[in-house]
Tab-separated table of C-alpha atoms and ligand atoms in Angstrom:
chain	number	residue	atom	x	y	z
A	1034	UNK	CA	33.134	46.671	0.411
A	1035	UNK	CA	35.596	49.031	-0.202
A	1036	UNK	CA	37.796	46.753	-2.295
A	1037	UNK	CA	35.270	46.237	-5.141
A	1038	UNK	CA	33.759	49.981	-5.547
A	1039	UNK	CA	34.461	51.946	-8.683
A	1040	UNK	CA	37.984	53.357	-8.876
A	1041	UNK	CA	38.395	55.952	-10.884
A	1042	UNK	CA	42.327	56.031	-11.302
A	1043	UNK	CA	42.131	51.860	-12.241
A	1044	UNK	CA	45.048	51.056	-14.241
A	1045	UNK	CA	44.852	47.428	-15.590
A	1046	UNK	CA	45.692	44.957	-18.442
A	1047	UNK	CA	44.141	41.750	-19.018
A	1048	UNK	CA	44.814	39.044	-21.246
A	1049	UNK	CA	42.184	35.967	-21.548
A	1050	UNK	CA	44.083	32.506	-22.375
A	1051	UNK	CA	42.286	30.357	-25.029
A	1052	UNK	CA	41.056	27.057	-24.127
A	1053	UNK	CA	37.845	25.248	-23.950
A	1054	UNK	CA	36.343	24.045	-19.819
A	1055	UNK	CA	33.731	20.869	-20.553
A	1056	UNK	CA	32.162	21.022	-16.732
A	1057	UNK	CA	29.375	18.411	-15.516
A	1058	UNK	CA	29.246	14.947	-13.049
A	1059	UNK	CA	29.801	12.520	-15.969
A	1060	UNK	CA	31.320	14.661	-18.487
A	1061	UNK	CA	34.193	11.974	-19.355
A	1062	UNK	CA	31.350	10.287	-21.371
A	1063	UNK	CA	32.150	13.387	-23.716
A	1064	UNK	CA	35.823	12.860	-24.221
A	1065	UNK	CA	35.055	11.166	-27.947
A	1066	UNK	CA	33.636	14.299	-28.813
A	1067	UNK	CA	36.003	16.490	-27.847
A	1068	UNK	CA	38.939	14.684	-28.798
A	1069	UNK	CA	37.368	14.711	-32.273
A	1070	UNK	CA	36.677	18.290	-32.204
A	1071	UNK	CA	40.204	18.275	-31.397
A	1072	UNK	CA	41.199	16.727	-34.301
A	1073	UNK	CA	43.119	13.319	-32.572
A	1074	UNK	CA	43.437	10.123	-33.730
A	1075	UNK	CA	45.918	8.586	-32.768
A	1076	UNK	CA	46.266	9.511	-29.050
A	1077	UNK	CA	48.814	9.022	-26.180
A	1078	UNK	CA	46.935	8.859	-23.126
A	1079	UNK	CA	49.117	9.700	-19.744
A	1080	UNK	CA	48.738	8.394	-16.235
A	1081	UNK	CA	50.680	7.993	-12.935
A	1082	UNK	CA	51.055	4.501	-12.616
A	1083	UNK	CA	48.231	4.159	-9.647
A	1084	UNK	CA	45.773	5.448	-11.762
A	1085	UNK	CA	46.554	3.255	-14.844
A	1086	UNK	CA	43.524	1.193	-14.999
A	1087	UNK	CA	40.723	3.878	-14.060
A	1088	UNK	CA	42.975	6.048	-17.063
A	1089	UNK	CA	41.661	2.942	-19.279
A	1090	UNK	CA	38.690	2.546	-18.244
A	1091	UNK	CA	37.567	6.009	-18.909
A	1092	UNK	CA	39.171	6.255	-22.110
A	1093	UNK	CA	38.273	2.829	-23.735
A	1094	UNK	CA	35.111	4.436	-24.934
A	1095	UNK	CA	38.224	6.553	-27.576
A	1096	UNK	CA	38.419	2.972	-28.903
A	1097	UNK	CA	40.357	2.812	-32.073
A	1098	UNK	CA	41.776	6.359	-31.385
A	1099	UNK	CA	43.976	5.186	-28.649
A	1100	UNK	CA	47.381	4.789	-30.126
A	1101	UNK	CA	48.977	4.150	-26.886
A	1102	UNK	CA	49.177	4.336	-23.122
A	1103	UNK	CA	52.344	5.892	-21.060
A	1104	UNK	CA	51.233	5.368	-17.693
A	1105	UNK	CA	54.711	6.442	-16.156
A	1106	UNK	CA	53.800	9.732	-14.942
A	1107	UNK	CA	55.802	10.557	-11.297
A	1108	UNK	CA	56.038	14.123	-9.211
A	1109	UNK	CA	57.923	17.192	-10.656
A	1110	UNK	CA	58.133	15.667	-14.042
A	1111	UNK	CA	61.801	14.245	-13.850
A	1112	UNK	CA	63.734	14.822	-16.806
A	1113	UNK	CA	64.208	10.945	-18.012
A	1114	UNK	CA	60.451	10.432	-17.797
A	1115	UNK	CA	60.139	13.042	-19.951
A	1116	UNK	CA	62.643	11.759	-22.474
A	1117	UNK	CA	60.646	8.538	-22.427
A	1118	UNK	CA	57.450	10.173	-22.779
A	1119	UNK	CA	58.377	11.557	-25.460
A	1120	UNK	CA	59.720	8.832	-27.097
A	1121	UNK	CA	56.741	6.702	-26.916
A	1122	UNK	CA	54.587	9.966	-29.007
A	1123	UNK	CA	57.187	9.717	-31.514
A	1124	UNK	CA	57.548	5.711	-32.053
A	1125	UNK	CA	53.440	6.086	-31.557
A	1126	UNK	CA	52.788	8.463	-34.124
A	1127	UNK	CA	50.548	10.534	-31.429
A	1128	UNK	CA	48.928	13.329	-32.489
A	1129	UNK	CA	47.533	14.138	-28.895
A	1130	UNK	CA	47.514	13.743	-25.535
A	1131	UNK	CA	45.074	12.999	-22.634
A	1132	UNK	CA	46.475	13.468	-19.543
A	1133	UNK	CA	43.762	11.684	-17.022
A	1134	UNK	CA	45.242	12.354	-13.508
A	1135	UNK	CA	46.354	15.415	-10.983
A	1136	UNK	CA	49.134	18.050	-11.635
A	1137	UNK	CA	52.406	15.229	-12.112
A	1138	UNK	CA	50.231	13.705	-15.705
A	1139	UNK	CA	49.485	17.113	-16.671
A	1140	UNK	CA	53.246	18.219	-16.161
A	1141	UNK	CA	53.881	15.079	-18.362
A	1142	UNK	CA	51.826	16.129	-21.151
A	1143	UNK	CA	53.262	19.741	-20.928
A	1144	UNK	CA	56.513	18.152	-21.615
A	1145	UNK	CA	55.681	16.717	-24.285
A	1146	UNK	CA	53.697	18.560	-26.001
A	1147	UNK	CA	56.632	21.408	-25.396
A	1148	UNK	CA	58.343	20.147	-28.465
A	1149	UNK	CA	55.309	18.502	-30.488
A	1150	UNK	CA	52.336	20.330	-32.460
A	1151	UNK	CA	49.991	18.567	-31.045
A	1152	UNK	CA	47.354	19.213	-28.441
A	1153	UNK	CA	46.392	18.356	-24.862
A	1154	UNK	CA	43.601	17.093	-23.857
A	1155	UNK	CA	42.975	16.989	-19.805
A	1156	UNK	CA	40.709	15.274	-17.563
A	1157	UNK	CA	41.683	16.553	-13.997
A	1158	UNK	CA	41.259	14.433	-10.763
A	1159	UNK	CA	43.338	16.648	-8.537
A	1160	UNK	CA	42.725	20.328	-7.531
A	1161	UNK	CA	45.819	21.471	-8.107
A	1162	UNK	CA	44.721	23.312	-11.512
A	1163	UNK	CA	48.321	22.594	-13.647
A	1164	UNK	CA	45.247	22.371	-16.153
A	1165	UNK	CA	44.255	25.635	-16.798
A	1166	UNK	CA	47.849	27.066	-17.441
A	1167	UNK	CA	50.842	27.495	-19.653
A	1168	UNK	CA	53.405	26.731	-17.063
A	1169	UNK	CA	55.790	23.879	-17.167
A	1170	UNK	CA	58.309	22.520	-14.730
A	1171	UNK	CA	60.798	19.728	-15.645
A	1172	UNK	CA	63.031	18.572	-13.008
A	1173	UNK	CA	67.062	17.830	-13.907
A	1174	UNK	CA	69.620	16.705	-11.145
A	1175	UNK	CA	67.417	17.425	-8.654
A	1176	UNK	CA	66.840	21.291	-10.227
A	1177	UNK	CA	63.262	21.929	-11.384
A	1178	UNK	CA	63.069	24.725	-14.533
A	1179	UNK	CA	59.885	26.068	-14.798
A	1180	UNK	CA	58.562	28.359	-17.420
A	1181	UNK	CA	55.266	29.400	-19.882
A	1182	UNK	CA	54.417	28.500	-23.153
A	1183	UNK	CA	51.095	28.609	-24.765
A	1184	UNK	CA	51.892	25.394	-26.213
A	1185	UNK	CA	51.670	23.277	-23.246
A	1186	UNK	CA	47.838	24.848	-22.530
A	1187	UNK	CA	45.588	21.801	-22.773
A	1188	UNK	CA	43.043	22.713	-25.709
A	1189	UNK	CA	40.440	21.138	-24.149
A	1190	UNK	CA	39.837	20.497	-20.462
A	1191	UNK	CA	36.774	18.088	-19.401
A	1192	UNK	CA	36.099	18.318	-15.345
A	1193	UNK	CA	34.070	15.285	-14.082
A	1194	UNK	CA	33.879	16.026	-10.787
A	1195	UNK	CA	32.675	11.809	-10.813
A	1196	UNK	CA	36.550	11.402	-11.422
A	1197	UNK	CA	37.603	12.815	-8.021
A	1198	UNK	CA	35.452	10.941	-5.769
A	1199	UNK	CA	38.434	8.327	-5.703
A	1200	UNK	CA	41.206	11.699	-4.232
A	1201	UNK	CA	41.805	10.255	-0.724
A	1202	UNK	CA	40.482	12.030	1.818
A	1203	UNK	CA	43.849	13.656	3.219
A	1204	UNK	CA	45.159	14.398	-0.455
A	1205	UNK	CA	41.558	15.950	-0.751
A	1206	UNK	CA	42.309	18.553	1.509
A	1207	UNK	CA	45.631	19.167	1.158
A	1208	UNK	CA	45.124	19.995	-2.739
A	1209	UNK	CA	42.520	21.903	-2.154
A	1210	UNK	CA	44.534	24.301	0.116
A	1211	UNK	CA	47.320	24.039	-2.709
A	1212	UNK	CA	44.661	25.447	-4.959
A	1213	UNK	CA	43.026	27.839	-2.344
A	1214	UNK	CA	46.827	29.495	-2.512
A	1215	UNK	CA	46.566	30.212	-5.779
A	1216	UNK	CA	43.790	32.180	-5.982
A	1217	UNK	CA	44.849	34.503	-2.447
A	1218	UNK	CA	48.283	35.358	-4.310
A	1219	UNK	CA	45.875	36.032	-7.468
A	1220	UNK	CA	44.403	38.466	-5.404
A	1221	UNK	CA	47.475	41.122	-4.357
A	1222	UNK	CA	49.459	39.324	-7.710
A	1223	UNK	CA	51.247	42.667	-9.681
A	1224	UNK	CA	49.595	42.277	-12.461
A	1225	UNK	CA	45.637	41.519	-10.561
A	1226	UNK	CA	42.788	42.809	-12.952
A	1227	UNK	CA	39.412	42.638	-11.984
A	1228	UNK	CA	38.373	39.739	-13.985
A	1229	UNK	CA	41.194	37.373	-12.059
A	1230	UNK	CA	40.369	39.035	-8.814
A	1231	UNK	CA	36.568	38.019	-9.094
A	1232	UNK	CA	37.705	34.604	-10.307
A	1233	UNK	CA	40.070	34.621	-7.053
A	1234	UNK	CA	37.408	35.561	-4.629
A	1235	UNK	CA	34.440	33.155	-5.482
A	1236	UNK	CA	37.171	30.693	-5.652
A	1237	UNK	CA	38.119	31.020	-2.278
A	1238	UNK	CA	34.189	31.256	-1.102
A	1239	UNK	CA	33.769	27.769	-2.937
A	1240	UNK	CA	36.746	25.880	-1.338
A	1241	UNK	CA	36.048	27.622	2.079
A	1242	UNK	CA	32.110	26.345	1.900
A	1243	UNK	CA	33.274	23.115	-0.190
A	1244	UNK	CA	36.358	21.509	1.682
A	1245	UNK	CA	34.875	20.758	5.080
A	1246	UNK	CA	31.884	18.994	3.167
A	1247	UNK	CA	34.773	16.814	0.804
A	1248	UNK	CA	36.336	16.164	3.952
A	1249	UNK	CA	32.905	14.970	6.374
A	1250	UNK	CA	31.724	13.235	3.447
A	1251	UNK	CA	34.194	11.949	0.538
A	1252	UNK	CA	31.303	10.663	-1.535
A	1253	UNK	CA	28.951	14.210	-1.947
A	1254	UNK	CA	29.129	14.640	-5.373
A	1255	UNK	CA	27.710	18.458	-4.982
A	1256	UNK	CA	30.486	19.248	-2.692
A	1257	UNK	CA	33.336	17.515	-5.247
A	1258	UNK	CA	31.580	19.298	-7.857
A	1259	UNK	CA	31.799	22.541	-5.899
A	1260	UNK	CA	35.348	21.802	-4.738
A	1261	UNK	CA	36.464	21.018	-8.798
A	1262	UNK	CA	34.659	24.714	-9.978
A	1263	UNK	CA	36.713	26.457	-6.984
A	1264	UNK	CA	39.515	24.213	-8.586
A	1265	UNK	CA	39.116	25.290	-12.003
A	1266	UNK	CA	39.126	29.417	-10.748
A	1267	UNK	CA	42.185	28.709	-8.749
A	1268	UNK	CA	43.967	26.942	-11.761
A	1269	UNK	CA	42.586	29.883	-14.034
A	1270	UNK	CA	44.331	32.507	-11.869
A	1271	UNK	CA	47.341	30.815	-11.717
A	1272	UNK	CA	47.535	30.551	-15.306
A	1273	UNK	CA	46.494	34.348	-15.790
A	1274	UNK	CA	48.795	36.186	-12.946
A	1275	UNK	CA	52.325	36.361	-10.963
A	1276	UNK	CA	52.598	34.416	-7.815
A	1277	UNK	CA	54.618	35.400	-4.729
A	1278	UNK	CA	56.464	34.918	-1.992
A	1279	UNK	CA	54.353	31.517	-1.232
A	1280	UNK	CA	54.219	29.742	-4.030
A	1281	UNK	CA	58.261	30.593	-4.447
A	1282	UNK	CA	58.378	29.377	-0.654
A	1283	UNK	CA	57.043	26.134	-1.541
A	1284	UNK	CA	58.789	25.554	-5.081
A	1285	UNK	CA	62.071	26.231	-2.711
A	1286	UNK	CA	60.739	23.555	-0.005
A	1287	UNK	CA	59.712	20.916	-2.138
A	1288	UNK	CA	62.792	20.937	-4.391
A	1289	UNK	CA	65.451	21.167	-1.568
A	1290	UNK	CA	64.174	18.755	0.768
A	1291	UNK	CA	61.721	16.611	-1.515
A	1292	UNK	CA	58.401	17.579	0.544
A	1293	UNK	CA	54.880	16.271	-1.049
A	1294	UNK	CA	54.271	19.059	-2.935
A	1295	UNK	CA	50.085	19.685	-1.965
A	1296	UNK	CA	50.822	19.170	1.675
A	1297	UNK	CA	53.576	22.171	1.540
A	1298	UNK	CA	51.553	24.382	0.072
A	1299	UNK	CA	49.013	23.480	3.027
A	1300	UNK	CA	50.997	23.993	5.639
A	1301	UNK	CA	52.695	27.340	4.420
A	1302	UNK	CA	50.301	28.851	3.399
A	1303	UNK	CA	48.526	30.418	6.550
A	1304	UNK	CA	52.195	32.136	7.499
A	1305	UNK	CA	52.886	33.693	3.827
A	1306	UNK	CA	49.457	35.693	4.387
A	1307	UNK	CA	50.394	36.907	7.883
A	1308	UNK	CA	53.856	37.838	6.496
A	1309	UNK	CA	52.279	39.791	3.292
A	1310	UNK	CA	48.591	40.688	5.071
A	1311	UNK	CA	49.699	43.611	6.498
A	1312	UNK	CA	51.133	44.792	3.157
A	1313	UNK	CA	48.108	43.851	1.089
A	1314	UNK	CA	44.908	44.507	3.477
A	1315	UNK	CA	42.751	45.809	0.360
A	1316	UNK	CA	43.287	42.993	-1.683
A	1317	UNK	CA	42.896	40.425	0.913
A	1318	UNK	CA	40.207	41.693	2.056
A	1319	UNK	CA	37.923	40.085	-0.801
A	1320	UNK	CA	39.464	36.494	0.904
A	1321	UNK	CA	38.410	37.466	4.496
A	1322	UNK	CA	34.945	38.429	3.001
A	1323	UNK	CA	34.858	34.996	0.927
A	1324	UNK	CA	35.390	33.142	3.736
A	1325	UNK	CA	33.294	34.930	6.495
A	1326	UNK	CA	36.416	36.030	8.648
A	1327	UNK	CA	35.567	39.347	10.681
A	1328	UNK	CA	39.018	41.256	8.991
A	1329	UNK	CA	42.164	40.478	7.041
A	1330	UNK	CA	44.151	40.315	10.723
A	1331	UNK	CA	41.806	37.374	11.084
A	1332	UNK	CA	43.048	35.518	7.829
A	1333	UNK	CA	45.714	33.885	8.638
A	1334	UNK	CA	44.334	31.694	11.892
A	1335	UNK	CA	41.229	31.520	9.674
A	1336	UNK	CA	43.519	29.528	7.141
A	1337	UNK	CA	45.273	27.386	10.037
A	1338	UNK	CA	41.947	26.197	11.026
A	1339	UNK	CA	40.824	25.531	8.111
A	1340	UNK	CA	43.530	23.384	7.198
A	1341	UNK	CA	43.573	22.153	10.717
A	1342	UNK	CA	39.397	21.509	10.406
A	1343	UNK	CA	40.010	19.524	6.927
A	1344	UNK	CA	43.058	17.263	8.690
A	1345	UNK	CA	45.505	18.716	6.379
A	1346	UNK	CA	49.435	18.716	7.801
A	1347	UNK	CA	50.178	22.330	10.040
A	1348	UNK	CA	53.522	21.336	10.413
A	1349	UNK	CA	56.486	21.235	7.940
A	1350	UNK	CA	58.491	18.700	10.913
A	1351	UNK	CA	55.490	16.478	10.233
A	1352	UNK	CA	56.582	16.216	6.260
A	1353	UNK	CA	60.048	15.133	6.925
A	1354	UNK	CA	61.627	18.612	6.550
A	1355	UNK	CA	65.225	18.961	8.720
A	1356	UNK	CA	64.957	21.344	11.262
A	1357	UNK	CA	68.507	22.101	10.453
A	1358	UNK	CA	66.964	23.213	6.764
A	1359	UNK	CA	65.064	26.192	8.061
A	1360	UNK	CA	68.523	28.926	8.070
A	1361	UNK	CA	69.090	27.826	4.139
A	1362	UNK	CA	65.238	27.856	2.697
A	1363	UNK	CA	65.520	31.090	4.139
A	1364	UNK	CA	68.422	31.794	2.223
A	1365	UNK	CA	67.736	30.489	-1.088
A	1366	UNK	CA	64.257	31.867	-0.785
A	1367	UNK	CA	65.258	35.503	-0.152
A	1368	UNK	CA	68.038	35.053	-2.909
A	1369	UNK	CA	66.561	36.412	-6.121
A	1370	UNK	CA	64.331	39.142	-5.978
A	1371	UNK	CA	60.573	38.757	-7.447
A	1372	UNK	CA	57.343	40.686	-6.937
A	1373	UNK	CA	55.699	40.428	-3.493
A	1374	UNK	CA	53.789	42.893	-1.527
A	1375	UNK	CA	55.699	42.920	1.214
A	1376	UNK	CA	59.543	43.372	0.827
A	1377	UNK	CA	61.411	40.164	1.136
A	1378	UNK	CA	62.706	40.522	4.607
A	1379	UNK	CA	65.482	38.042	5.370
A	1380	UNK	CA	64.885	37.865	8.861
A	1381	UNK	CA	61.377	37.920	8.970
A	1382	UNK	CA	61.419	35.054	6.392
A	1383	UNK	CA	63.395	32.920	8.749
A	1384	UNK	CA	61.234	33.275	11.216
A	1385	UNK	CA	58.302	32.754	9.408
A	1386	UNK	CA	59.662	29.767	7.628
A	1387	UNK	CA	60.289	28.654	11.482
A	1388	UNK	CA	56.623	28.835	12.541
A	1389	UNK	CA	55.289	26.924	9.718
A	1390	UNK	CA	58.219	24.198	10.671
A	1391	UNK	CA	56.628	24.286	14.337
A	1392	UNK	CA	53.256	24.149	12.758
A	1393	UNK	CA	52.185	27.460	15.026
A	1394	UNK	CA	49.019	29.169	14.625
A	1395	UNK	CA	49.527	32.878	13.487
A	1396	UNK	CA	47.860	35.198	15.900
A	1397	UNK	CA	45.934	37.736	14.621
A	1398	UNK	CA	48.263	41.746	14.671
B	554	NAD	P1	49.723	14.285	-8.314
B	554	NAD	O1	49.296	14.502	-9.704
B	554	NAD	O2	51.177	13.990	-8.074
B	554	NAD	O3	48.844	13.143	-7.659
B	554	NAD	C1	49.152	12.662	-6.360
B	554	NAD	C2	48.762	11.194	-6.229
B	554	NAD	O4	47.354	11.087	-6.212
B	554	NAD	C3	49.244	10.321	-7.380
B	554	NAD	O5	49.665	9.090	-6.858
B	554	NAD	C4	48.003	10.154	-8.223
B	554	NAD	O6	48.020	8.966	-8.961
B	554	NAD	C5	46.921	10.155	-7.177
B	554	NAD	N1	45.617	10.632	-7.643
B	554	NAD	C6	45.349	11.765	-8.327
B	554	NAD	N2	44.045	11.898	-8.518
B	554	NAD	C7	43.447	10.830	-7.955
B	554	NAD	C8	42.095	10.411	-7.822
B	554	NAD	N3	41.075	11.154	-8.266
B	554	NAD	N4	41.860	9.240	-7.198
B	554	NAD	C9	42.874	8.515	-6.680
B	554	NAD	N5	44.163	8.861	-6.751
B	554	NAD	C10	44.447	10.012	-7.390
B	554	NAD	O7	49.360	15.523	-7.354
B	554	NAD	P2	48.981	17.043	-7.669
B	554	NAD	O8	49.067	17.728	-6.359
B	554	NAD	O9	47.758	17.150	-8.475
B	554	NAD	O10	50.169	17.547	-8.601
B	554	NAD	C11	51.415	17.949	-8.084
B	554	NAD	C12	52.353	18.311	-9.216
B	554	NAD	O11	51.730	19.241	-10.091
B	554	NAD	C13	53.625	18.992	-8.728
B	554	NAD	O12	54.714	18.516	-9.482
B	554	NAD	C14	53.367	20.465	-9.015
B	554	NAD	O13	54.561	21.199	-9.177
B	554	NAD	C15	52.558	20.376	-10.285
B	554	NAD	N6	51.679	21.557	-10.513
B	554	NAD	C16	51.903	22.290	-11.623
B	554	NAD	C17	51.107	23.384	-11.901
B	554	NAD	C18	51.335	24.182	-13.159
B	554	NAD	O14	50.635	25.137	-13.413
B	554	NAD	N7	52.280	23.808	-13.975
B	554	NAD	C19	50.055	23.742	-11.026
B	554	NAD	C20	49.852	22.970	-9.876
B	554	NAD	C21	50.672	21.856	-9.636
């Protein structure tokens, strides 16, 4: 327990992000409600194309409100869809946005609403938690810019857990270890604070208890629902701390070599904490505890089988990643330096970039 008792040297800052979290199994049947309190009436809703129709059927009950529907939404936000987006709000008149879909509709909206006054409105069917923060990523000639601005923070974000019973089964899993990330690089994130940390560790225990259940039985509303609140902490994190070296792992994978973003994340994921557990034992302690693993050594295989036990992808040669790639992610990853606990080793990196190609277990130090 040593990790949550009273320190008396605690040095912290802490900076709440507005919004407002509608959370209940039907709660779309609010969304006229809360876009009013929002103010919109004449709103853009967003979609990928797949989820087009379910987009209209759950927003039909907006009825006259609807200006519009842009259901072009694709991965990483590419910068002509954007354009277009945008566009259509302008011809449209829109003066807000419901983005009903995963991370890539969300992204959307955030582009949009980048350069408009007008708010956001999300209903999230992923786990991926783009919801829940200011960051935006818009992808140019193959480059993806990210950055933060309040502006893109949905106002208002309604989770139906109702609305992810349709996430396949594989995607299921493999967004809910995208999320689980999250909240472990919350934990030993530079600027951690209590508040984020307790956010980080229940949701860890609710995607460790939740996931297997998802996975063994798609249609179990209380284990969506439990899976969607551990979303919602992981997406709050996120939106409240500094990631490191995983998430800038993954950003580096995905853009150089086009991998499904989720599935990365999955697959990485056990070898970032074996490269930074031995560097951040105190705070990842809370995530051994949250998911009933003996010690922090344990973690990382705790995390492989996790992943393995859910069906998600171990191996970055099963996502279509060259083996010749492994010497340049490397590279580019160990380029710039950022915050991590563990100094970015260039070496090390290589190899551990190498094991999560090979999809090895890590072994416990
Ligand atoms: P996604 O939004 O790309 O969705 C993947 C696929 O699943 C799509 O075809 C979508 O239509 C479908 N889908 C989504 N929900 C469904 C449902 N309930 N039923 C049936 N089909 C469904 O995937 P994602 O992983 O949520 O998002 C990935 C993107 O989000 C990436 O571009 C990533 O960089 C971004 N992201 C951004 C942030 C942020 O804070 N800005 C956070 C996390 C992810």
């Amino acid at each position: 327990m040593s990790s949550v008792t009273a320190h008396p040297g605690r040095t912290f800052s802490y900076e709440p992000l507005p919004g407002r979290v509608v959370f209940a199994a039907g709660a779309r049947g609010r969304l006229p409600e809360e876009a009013d309190r929002l103010g919109m009436g004449r709103i853009l809703v967003l979609s990928t194309p797949e989820q087009r129709e379910a987009a209209e059927a759950v927003c039909a009950s907006l009825g006259g409100r609807i200006a519009g529907i842009f259901p072009g939404a694709t991965m990483h936000v590419p910068i002509e869809v954007a354009h277009e987006a945008r566009a259509r709000a302008a011809e449209l008149g829109a003066d807000g946005f419901v983005a009903f879909g995963g991370g890539s509709t969300i992204g959307l909206a955030k582009a949009i609403a980048l350069i408009s006054p007008h708010p956001i409105l999300a209903l999230p069917t992923t786990y991926a938690g783009s919801e829940m923060t200011p960051i935006y990523g818009i992808t140019e000639a193959g480059i993806k810019t990210t950055g933060r601005d309040l502006r893109v923070l949905p106002r208002t974000v309604i989770y139906d857990p109702e609305l992810t019973l349709s996430l396949p089964v594989a995607l299921s899993a493999a967004s809910g270890l995208n999320a689980l990330a999250h909240a472990l690089e919350a934990l030993y994130a530079p600027d951690a604070n209590p508040i984020v940390s307790l956010m980080a560790e229940e949701s860890i225990a609710a995607f460790g208890r939740s996931l297997p259940r998802v996975v063994r039985d798609p249609a179990d509303l209380g284990a969506r629902s439990d899976a969607l609140y551990a979303a919602w902490l992981a997406g709050s994190v996120l939106g409240s701390v500094g990631m490191g070296l995983h998430h800038k792992l993954c950003h580096t994978l995905g853009g150089t070599f086009d991998l499904p973003h989720a599935q990365t994340h999955a697959v990485v994921l056990p070898h970032a904490i074996a490269y930074n557990a031995p560097f951040a034992g105190e705070a990842l302690a809370r995530a051994a505890r949250a998911l009933g693993v003996a010690n922090v050594a344990a973690l990382p295989g705790a995390l492989y089988d996790l992943a393995a036990a859910v069906g998600a992808p171990v191996s970055l040669a099963s996502l279509g990643m060259p083996e010749s790639g492994i010497e340049r992610a490397a590279d580019l990853a160990t380029r710039n330096a950022y915050p991590n606990p563990r100094p970015l080793e260039r070496h090390a990196i290589g190899a551990l970039i190498r094991d999560a190609f090979d999809g090895k277990r890590p072994a416990a130090d």
